[in-house]
Coordinates of C-alpha atoms in Angstrom, one line a residue:
Chain A
M1 CA 0.0 0.0 0.0
S2 CA 1.8 3.1 -1.1
Q3 CA 0.4 5.9 0.8
N4 CA 2.6 8.7 -0.3
D5 CA 3.5 10.0 -3.7
P6 CA 6.5 7.8 -4.6
N7 CA 8.1 10.6 -6.6
K8 CA 8.3 12.9 -3.6
A9 CA 9.3 11.9 -0.1
T10 CA 6.9 13.5 2.3
G11 CA 6.9 14.0 6.1
A12 CA 9.9 16.2 6.5
I13 CA 9.6 18.5 9.5
R14 CA 11.8 21.5 10.2
F15 CA 11.8 23.8 13.2
D16 CA 13.5 27.1 12.8
K17 CA 14.2 29.2 15.8
A18 CA 10.8 28.0 17.0
G19 CA 9.5 29.2 20.4
I20 CA 6.3 29.0 22.4
T21 CA 5.6 31.2 25.4
Y22 CA 2.2 30.5 26.9
P23 CA -0.1 33.4 28.0
N24 CA 0.8 32.7 31.6
G25 CA 4.5 33.3 30.8
V26 CA 5.6 29.7 30.9
V27 CA 8.1 28.9 28.2
G28 CA 7.1 25.7 26.4
M29 CA 9.7 25.8 23.6
K30 CA 12.8 27.9 23.2
D31 CA 14.7 28.7 20.1
L32 CA 14.3 25.2 18.7
D33 CA 16.2 24.3 15.6
L34 CA 15.4 20.8 14.5
E35 CA 15.3 18.9 11.2
I36 CA 13.5 15.6 10.8
T37 CA 13.8 13.7 7.5
P38 CA 11.0 11.7 5.9
G39 CA 10.5 8.3 7.4
E40 CA 12.5 8.8 10.5
F41 CA 11.4 7.2 13.9
V42 CA 12.2 9.8 16.5
V43 CA 11.8 9.4 20.2
I44 CA 11.5 12.5 22.4
V45 CA 12.5 12.2 26.0
G46 CA 12.6 14.6 28.9
S47 CA 11.0 15.0 32.3
S48 CA 7.4 16.1 32.6
G49 CA 7.1 19.7 31.7
A50 CA 10.2 19.6 29.5
G51 CA 8.1 20.5 26.5
K52 CA 7.6 17.1 24.8
S53 CA 3.9 17.5 24.2
T54 CA 4.4 21.1 23.2
L55 CA 6.8 20.0 20.5
L56 CA 4.5 17.4 19.0
R57 CA 1.5 19.7 19.2
A58 CA 3.4 22.4 17.4
V59 CA 3.8 20.1 14.4
N60 CA 0.0 20.0 13.8
G61 CA -0.7 23.4 15.1
L62 CA -2.6 22.4 18.2
N63 CA -0.1 24.7 19.9
A64 CA 0.7 27.8 17.9
L65 CA 4.3 29.1 17.8
T66 CA 4.9 32.5 19.3
S67 CA 8.2 32.9 17.5
G68 CA 10.1 31.2 14.6
S69 CA 8.5 28.7 12.3
V70 CA 7.8 25.1 11.8
E71 CA 7.5 23.7 8.3
I72 CA 6.3 20.5 6.9
D73 CA 7.7 19.5 3.5
G74 CA 8.7 23.1 3.1
E75 CA 5.3 24.5 3.9
R76 CA 4.9 26.6 7.0
V77 CA 2.3 25.4 9.5
A78 CA -0.4 28.0 9.5
T79 CA -1.2 29.9 12.6
H80 CA -4.2 31.9 11.4
S81 CA -5.9 30.2 8.5
N82 CA -8.2 27.4 9.7
R83 CA -8.6 26.1 6.2
E84 CA -4.8 25.8 5.7
L85 CA -4.4 24.2 9.1
R86 CA -7.1 21.6 8.3
R87 CA -5.5 20.8 5.0
M88 CA -2.1 20.1 6.8
R89 CA -3.7 18.3 9.7
K90 CA -5.4 15.9 7.3
R91 CA -2.1 14.2 6.7
I92 CA -0.8 14.2 10.3
G93 CA -2.1 11.4 12.5
M94 CA -2.0 11.8 16.3
I95 CA -2.0 9.1 19.0
F96 CA -2.8 10.0 22.6
Q97 CA -2.0 8.6 26.0
D98 CA -5.7 8.4 26.8
F99 CA -6.7 6.9 23.4
R100 CA -9.5 9.5 22.9
L101 CA -12.0 7.3 21.3
V102 CA -15.7 7.9 21.1
K103 CA -16.5 5.1 23.6
R104 CA -20.1 4.6 22.7
L105 CA -19.4 4.2 19.0
S106 CA -18.1 1.1 17.2
V107 CA -14.4 0.6 16.4
M108 CA -15.2 1.2 12.7
S109 CA -16.9 4.6 13.4
N110 CA -13.9 5.6 15.4
V111 CA -11.4 4.7 12.7
L112 CA -13.6 6.5 10.1
I113 CA -13.0 9.7 12.1
G114 CA -9.5 9.6 10.6
R115 CA -11.3 10.1 7.2
L116 CA -13.2 13.2 8.3
A117 CA -11.1 15.7 6.4
H118 CA -10.8 13.4 3.4
V119 CA -14.5 13.1 2.4
P120 CA -17.2 15.8 1.5
G121 CA -18.7 17.2 4.7
W122 CA -22.2 16.1 4.1
R123 CA -21.1 12.4 3.8
A124 CA -19.4 12.5 7.2
M125 CA -22.4 14.3 8.7
L126 CA -24.9 11.7 7.5
N127 CA -22.5 8.8 8.2
F128 CA -22.6 8.0 4.6
W129 CA -19.0 7.0 4.0
P130 CA -17.7 6.2 0.5
A131 CA -16.8 2.5 0.0
A132 CA -13.2 3.5 -0.7
D133 CA -12.9 5.2 2.7
R134 CA -14.5 2.2 4.5
E135 CA -11.9 0.1 2.7
I136 CA -9.1 2.3 4.0
A137 CA -10.5 2.1 7.5
I138 CA -10.6 -1.7 7.3
D139 CA -7.0 -1.8 6.0
A140 CA -5.9 0.3 8.9
L141 CA -7.6 -2.1 11.3
K142 CA -6.0 -5.0 9.6
R143 CA -2.6 -3.4 9.9
V144 CA -2.9 -3.3 13.7
G145 CA -4.5 -6.7 13.8
I146 CA -7.9 -5.9 15.2
A147 CA -10.1 -6.1 12.1
D148 CA -12.2 -8.7 13.8
K149 CA -13.3 -6.0 16.4
A150 CA -14.6 -3.6 13.7
W151 CA -18.2 -3.7 14.9
V152 CA -17.5 -3.9 18.6
K153 CA -18.2 -0.8 20.8
A154 CA -14.9 1.0 21.6
S155 CA -15.7 0.9 25.3
Q156 CA -15.7 -2.9 25.4
L157 CA -12.0 -3.1 24.3
S158 CA -9.0 -3.5 26.6
G159 CA -6.5 -0.6 26.9
G160 CA -4.1 -2.1 24.4
Q161 CA -6.9 -2.7 21.9
Q162 CA -8.2 0.8 22.3
Q163 CA -4.8 2.2 21.6
R164 CA -4.6 0.0 18.5
V165 CA -7.9 1.7 17.4
G166 CA -6.2 5.0 18.1
I167 CA -3.3 3.9 15.8
A168 CA -5.8 2.7 13.1
R169 CA -7.6 6.0 13.3
A170 CA -4.3 7.8 12.6
L171 CA -3.5 5.3 9.8
A172 CA -6.9 5.9 8.2
Q173 CA -5.7 9.5 7.6
Q174 CA -3.0 8.0 5.3
P175 CA -0.6 10.3 7.1
A176 CA 2.8 11.5 6.1
I177 CA 3.5 12.0 9.8
I178 CA 2.4 10.3 13.0
L179 CA 2.7 12.1 16.3
A180 CA 2.4 9.8 19.4
D181 CA 2.0 11.7 22.6
E182 CA 3.0 9.2 25.4
P183 CA 1.2 6.4 23.6
V184 CA 2.0 3.8 26.2
A185 CA 1.8 5.7 29.4
S186 CA -1.5 4.2 30.4
L187 CA -0.7 0.6 29.4
D188 CA 0.8 -2.4 31.2
P189 CA 4.4 -3.5 30.3
V190 CA 3.4 -6.3 28.0
T191 CA 1.0 -4.2 26.0
T192 CA 3.5 -1.3 26.0
H193 CA 6.0 -3.4 24.1
Q194 CA 3.3 -4.6 21.7
I195 CA 2.2 -1.1 20.9
M196 CA 5.8 0.1 20.5
R197 CA 6.5 -2.7 18.1
D198 CA 3.4 -1.8 16.2
L199 CA 4.5 1.8 15.9
V200 CA 8.0 0.7 14.7
R201 CA 6.6 -1.8 12.2
I202 CA 4.2 0.7 10.7
N203 CA 7.0 3.2 10.4
R204 CA 9.1 0.7 8.5
E205 CA 6.3 -0.7 6.4
L206 CA 4.8 2.6 5.3
G207 CA 7.7 5.0 5.8
I208 CA 5.6 7.4 7.8
T209 CA 7.7 9.9 9.8
T210 CA 7.0 9.0 13.4
L211 CA 7.6 11.2 16.5
V212 CA 7.0 9.4 19.8
N213 CA 7.1 11.0 23.3
L214 CA 8.2 8.6 25.9
H215 CA 9.2 9.0 29.5
F216 CA 10.7 5.6 30.0
L217 CA 14.4 5.7 29.0
D218 CA 14.8 2.0 28.3
L219 CA 11.9 2.1 25.8
A220 CA 13.5 5.1 24.1
R221 CA 16.7 3.2 23.8
E222 CA 15.1 0.0 22.6
Y223 CA 12.7 1.4 20.0
G224 CA 14.1 4.8 18.9
D225 CA 16.3 5.4 15.9
R226 CA 17.1 8.9 16.9
I227 CA 16.6 10.3 20.4
I228 CA 15.8 14.0 21.1
G229 CA 16.2 15.2 24.6
L230 CA 14.3 18.2 25.9
R231 CA 14.8 20.2 29.1
F232 CA 12.8 23.3 30.0
G233 CA 11.7 23.6 26.3
E234 CA 15.2 23.5 25.0
L235 CA 16.9 20.9 22.8
V236 CA 19.7 19.4 25.0
Y237 CA 20.3 16.1 23.2
D238 CA 20.0 14.9 19.6
G239 CA 21.6 11.7 18.6
S240 CA 21.3 8.1 17.7
A241 CA 19.6 5.7 20.1
K242 CA 22.4 3.3 19.6
T243 CA 25.0 5.6 21.1
V244 CA 23.1 7.4 23.8
T245 CA 24.7 7.0 27.2
D246 CA 23.5 7.1 30.8
E247 CA 25.4 10.3 31.1
D248 CA 23.4 11.8 28.3
F249 CA 20.1 10.8 30.1
R250 CA 21.4 12.3 33.3
N251 CA 22.0 15.5 31.4
I252 CA 18.5 15.5 29.8
Y253 CA 16.8 14.9 33.1
G254 CA 19.1 17.2 35.1
R255 CA 19.4 14.4 37.7
D256 CA 20.3 10.8 38.2
F257 CA 17.6 8.6 36.8
T258 CA 15.8 6.1 39.0
E259 CA 13.7 3.0 38.6
D260 CA 10.7 5.3 37.9
D261 CA 12.3 6.3 34.7
L262 CA 12.5 2.7 33.5
L263 CA 9.7 0.4 32.4
E264 CA 11.6 -2.8 33.5
E265 CA 12.9 -2.8 37.1
E266 CA 16.7 -2.7 37.5
V267 CA 18.7 0.5 36.9
Chain B
M1 CA -5.1 13.6 71.3
N2 CA -8.0 15.6 72.5
V3 CA -10.7 17.0 70.3
P4 CA -10.4 20.8 70.5
A5 CA -13.2 22.7 72.2
R6 CA -16.2 23.3 70.1
P7 CA -16.1 26.7 68.5
P8 CA -18.8 29.0 69.9
R9 CA -21.9 29.4 67.9
N10 CA -22.8 32.7 66.4
W11 CA -26.0 33.3 68.2
M12 CA -26.2 36.9 67.0
L13 CA -26.2 35.7 63.3
L14 CA -28.8 33.0 64.0
A15 CA -31.1 35.4 65.8
G16 CA -30.7 38.0 63.1
V17 CA -31.5 35.6 60.2
T18 CA -34.5 34.1 62.1
G19 CA -35.8 37.6 62.9
L20 CA -35.4 38.7 59.3
L21 CA -37.3 35.7 58.0
V22 CA -40.2 36.2 60.4
A23 CA -40.3 39.9 59.6
M24 CA -40.4 39.3 55.9
T25 CA -43.2 36.6 56.2
V26 CA -45.4 38.8 58.4
W27 CA -44.9 41.8 56.2
S28 CA -45.7 39.8 53.0
A29 CA -48.8 38.2 54.6
Y30 CA -50.0 41.7 55.6
G31 CA -49.2 42.9 52.1
I32 CA -51.5 40.4 50.4
G33 CA -54.2 40.7 53.1
F34 CA -53.7 37.2 54.4
S35 CA -55.9 36.5 57.3
L36 CA -56.5 33.2 59.2
T37 CA -59.9 34.4 60.5
E38 CA -61.1 35.0 57.0
I39 CA -60.0 31.6 55.8
L40 CA -61.8 29.9 58.7
C41 CA -65.0 31.9 58.0
N42 CA -65.0 30.8 54.4
I43 CA -64.3 27.2 55.0
A44 CA -67.9 26.4 54.6
G45 CA -67.8 27.4 50.9
G46 CA -64.8 25.1 50.5
T47 CA -66.7 22.1 52.0
R48 CA -69.7 22.7 49.8
L49 CA -67.4 22.6 46.7
I50 CA -66.0 19.3 47.9
T51 CA -69.4 17.7 48.5
E52 CA -70.6 18.9 45.1
S53 CA -67.5 17.5 43.4
W54 CA -68.1 14.0 44.6
P55 CA -68.6 11.4 43.2
P56 CA -66.7 11.9 40.0
D57 CA -68.9 11.6 36.9
F58 CA -67.6 8.5 35.3
G59 CA -70.2 8.8 32.5
F60 CA -68.2 11.7 31.3
L61 CA -65.0 9.6 30.9
P62 CA -65.5 8.5 27.2
R63 CA -65.8 12.2 26.1
L64 CA -62.3 12.8 27.6
A65 CA -60.4 10.5 25.3
E66 CA -60.1 12.9 22.4
P67 CA -59.1 16.0 24.3
M68 CA -56.7 14.0 26.4
L69 CA -55.1 12.7 23.2
E70 CA -54.9 16.2 21.9
T71 CA -53.1 17.2 25.1
V72 CA -50.5 14.5 24.5
F73 CA -50.2 15.5 20.9
I74 CA -49.5 19.1 21.9
A75 CA -46.8 17.9 24.3
V76 CA -45.2 15.6 21.7
I77 CA -45.0 18.3 19.1
G78 CA -43.6 20.8 21.6
T79 CA -41.0 18.3 22.8
V80 CA -39.9 17.1 19.4
V81 CA -39.7 20.4 17.6
G82 CA -38.3 22.2 20.7
G83 CA -35.9 19.4 21.4
I84 CA -34.4 19.7 17.9
L85 CA -34.2 23.5 18.1
A86 CA -32.6 23.3 21.5
I87 CA -29.5 21.5 20.1
P88 CA -27.9 24.5 18.3
V89 CA -29.0 26.8 21.1
A90 CA -27.3 24.7 23.7
V91 CA -24.1 24.1 21.7
L92 CA -23.6 27.8 21.1
A93 CA -24.2 28.6 24.7
A94 CA -21.6 26.1 26.0
R95 CA -18.5 28.1 26.7
N96 CA -16.0 25.4 25.8
I97 CA -17.2 24.7 22.3
T98 CA -18.9 27.9 21.2
P99 CA -17.2 29.4 18.1
N100 CA -16.7 32.8 19.6
K101 CA -17.4 35.0 22.6
L102 CA -20.0 37.2 20.7
T103 CA -22.1 34.2 19.6
W104 CA -21.9 32.8 23.1
F105 CA -23.0 36.1 24.7
A106 CA -25.9 36.6 22.2
D107 CA -27.1 33.1 22.6
R108 CA -26.9 33.2 26.4
N109 CA -29.1 36.3 26.4
F110 CA -31.5 34.8 24.0
M111 CA -31.9 31.8 26.3
N112 CA -32.4 34.1 29.3
I113 CA -35.2 35.8 27.6
L114 CA -36.9 32.5 26.6
R115 CA -36.6 31.4 30.2
T116 CA -37.8 34.6 31.9
L117 CA -41.1 34.6 30.0
P118 CA -43.5 32.0 31.3
D119 CA -45.2 29.4 29.1
L120 CA -48.5 31.0 29.7
F121 CA -47.2 34.2 28.1
W122 CA -46.1 32.3 25.0
A123 CA -49.4 30.6 24.8
M124 CA -51.2 33.9 24.8
L125 CA -48.8 35.3 22.3
F126 CA -49.2 32.5 19.9
A127 CA -53.0 32.4 20.5
T128 CA -53.0 36.0 19.2
A129 CA -50.8 35.1 16.3
V130 CA -52.4 31.9 15.1
G131 CA -55.7 31.8 17.0
F132 CA -56.9 29.9 20.0
G133 CA -56.4 26.1 19.8
P134 CA -53.9 23.3 20.0
V135 CA -51.5 24.9 17.4
A136 CA -50.9 27.8 19.7
G137 CA -50.3 25.4 22.6
A138 CA -47.8 23.4 20.6
L139 CA -45.9 26.5 19.6
A140 CA -45.8 27.7 23.2
L141 CA -44.5 24.4 24.4
T142 CA -41.9 24.4 21.6
V143 CA -40.4 27.6 23.0
F144 CA -40.7 26.3 26.6
T145 CA -38.9 23.1 25.6
V146 CA -36.1 25.1 24.0
A147 CA -35.7 27.1 27.2
V148 CA -35.6 24.0 29.4
I149 CA -33.4 21.7 27.3
S150 CA -30.9 24.3 26.1
K151 CA -30.2 25.5 29.7
L152 CA -29.7 22.1 31.2
W153 CA -27.9 20.6 28.2
S154 CA -25.5 23.5 27.6
E155 CA -24.2 22.8 31.2
S156 CA -23.7 19.1 30.3
L157 CA -21.8 20.1 27.2
E158 CA -19.6 22.4 29.3
S159 CA -18.6 19.5 31.5
I160 CA -17.4 17.1 28.7
D161 CA -13.8 16.0 28.3
M162 CA -12.2 18.3 25.7
G163 CA -9.7 15.6 24.6
L164 CA -12.1 14.2 22.0
P165 CA -13.0 17.5 20.4
E166 CA -9.3 18.3 20.2
T167 CA -8.7 15.0 18.5
I168 CA -11.3 15.9 15.9
R169 CA -9.4 19.2 15.3
A170 CA -6.2 17.2 15.1
V171 CA -7.4 15.0 12.2
G172 CA -8.4 18.1 10.3
G173 CA -12.0 18.3 11.2
T174 CA -14.1 21.4 11.0
W175 CA -15.9 23.1 13.9
F176 CA -19.1 21.4 13.0
Q177 CA -17.4 18.0 12.9
M178 CA -15.8 18.7 16.3
I179 CA -19.3 19.3 17.6
Q180 CA -20.9 16.3 15.9
F181 CA -18.1 13.7 16.6
G182 CA -16.3 15.2 19.6
A183 CA -18.8 16.9 21.8
I184 CA -22.3 15.6 21.3
P185 CA -21.5 11.9 21.6
Q186 CA -20.3 12.6 25.2
A187 CA -23.5 14.3 26.2
V188 CA -26.1 12.4 24.2
Q189 CA -27.4 10.5 27.2
H190 CA -28.0 13.7 29.0
Y191 CA -29.8 15.1 26.0
V192 CA -32.2 12.1 25.9
S193 CA -32.8 12.4 29.6
Y194 CA -33.5 16.1 29.5
A195 CA -35.8 15.7 26.5
L196 CA -37.9 13.1 28.4
Y197 CA -37.9 15.4 31.4
A198 CA -39.1 18.2 29.2
F199 CA -41.9 15.9 27.9
E200 CA -43.1 15.3 31.4
L201 CA -43.2 19.0 32.0
N202 CA -44.9 19.6 28.7
I203 CA -47.7 17.1 29.5
R204 CA -48.5 19.0 32.7
A205 CA -48.0 22.4 31.0
S206 CA -50.2 21.5 28.1
V207 CA -53.1 20.9 30.6
V208 CA -52.5 24.3 32.1
L209 CA -52.2 26.0 28.7
G210 CA -55.6 24.5 27.8
L211 CA -57.1 26.6 30.6
V212 CA -56.3 29.7 28.6
G213 CA -57.7 28.2 25.4
A214 CA -54.7 26.5 23.9
G215 CA -56.7 23.3 23.3
G216 CA -56.5 19.8 24.9
I217 CA -58.0 18.6 28.1
G218 CA -57.3 21.8 29.9
M219 CA -59.9 23.5 27.7
I220 CA -62.6 21.0 28.6
L221 CA -61.6 21.4 32.3
E222 CA -62.1 25.1 32.0
T223 CA -65.6 24.9 30.3
Q224 CA -66.9 22.4 32.8
R225 CA -65.7 24.5 35.7
A226 CA -67.3 27.6 34.3
N227 CA -70.6 25.6 34.0
F228 CA -70.3 24.5 37.7
E229 CA -70.1 20.8 36.6
Y230 CA -67.9 19.9 39.5
E231 CA -68.5 16.1 39.3
R232 CA -67.1 16.3 35.8
V233 CA -64.3 18.5 36.9
T234 CA -63.3 15.8 39.4
M235 CA -63.4 13.2 36.7
I236 CA -61.2 15.3 34.5
I237 CA -58.7 15.9 37.3
L238 CA -58.6 12.2 38.1
A239 CA -58.0 11.3 34.4
V240 CA -55.2 13.9 34.1
L241 CA -53.7 12.6 37.3
V242 CA -53.6 9.0 36.0
A243 CA -52.3 10.0 32.6
V244 CA -49.6 12.2 34.0
L245 CA -48.5 9.5 36.5
I246 CA -48.3 6.8 33.7
I247 CA -46.3 9.0 31.4
E248 CA -43.9 10.1 34.2
E249 CA -43.5 6.5 35.3
I250 CA -42.5 5.4 31.7
S251 CA -40.3 8.4 31.2
E252 CA -38.6 8.1 34.5
S253 CA -37.8 4.4 34.0
I254 CA -36.2 5.2 30.6
R255 CA -34.2 8.0 32.2
K256 CA -33.0 5.7 35.0
R257 CA -31.9 3.1 32.5
L258 CA -29.9 5.8 30.6
A259 CA -28.1 7.0 33.7

């Protein structure tokens, strides 16, 4: 399934002197220069409040920059035009810690939400989805292995299954980029590894640029290609997951790390 | 460890509040000419009314079916039309999902006006506009229903989790889609519950509206009362009581199941 135009690699992200200062004066992002190439699997680490979510949410404009710019495939993420913003968001999937499903609707309906911006408004409104879009939704469910749950109510699924629906919803967007904001923070260790493996596999299979926020260091090391460390909204580490040292993590966190920073027990 | 001594009560405040309440009640009673002696002297009239009202005239019962049905129809139309119109009114009045401050402000004030004016006022207004009869009653209850549901439901909408609406934004959805897929599904149970509650209110209100000529069983009640047919009046009241109880029972059991 080729989702992207084969002649043109998509999903490049570029931050240029990007900054976000919240109305209450808190600095969420400071002078960030960052370049992410299409198809990369990037893990973002940092203690809570370091600006991990802010960074992800700047990519799809959920948080607007207050200085600098962020570009996707050379196109600046709009801050004012809703229409422009919707057009860009259409190809950016997002996965959340709390899954964010419509619990009382079926899995299928939830995945079709990923098609909202791709179909004419009246079709979505009347729940009259084109066959092609239903096909895309089913493909997305197959890719995360829960196609058999298509007609089950979302609330009846386990946490891991709900997150898979979340991933399928993102895939249904046929995205160039997937943003995963602490995707495993409310899952048990076994399910955590399954979900992380799903994300990596999808990244490899479809070449979707993937940014994942994690707070467990061992997970970052195990699954990341590239690790980005944030501290107080600033980039303090950017390097390969293969070569990142404990010293680097200490620097990112500004302290010694403890068992709490690891998914598996021993330090 | 000992429990610390009980803090002293504020006797002054207690006495002050009690005194104020007594004073207000006495003043108000005096103001409306309320007098116990007068009530006791007139009690004979009340007893006569009661004896004349008994037994209920069961022979009149068959003639009640049609107006009773009309009352229910009026309530159904008022609830359905009003319930639909209440949806946008409630959405625009919910601070967390309204498109902008100005819309919110205008809609809030619109709702306040609807709520301030009583259903009887609307019935009279529509009676003047479209003539006395059930249509005026249905229109009045439509407005009344909008007022009830929009107020209650906009508060439900304000308490939803904003994660889902944000997710709809994140997939590139429009404001309308955010409402349809992100906000409403979280509050749909409340909506059904409030609509049923509005229906209960409307059944009762449509009886009262009949008294001022807006059709239904209330209108029969008023004509029989005006003709001093008290045994028939009793029959009508009993019939209304039974009908209202049945409908409320059904509605309440549905609402409980939803909760």
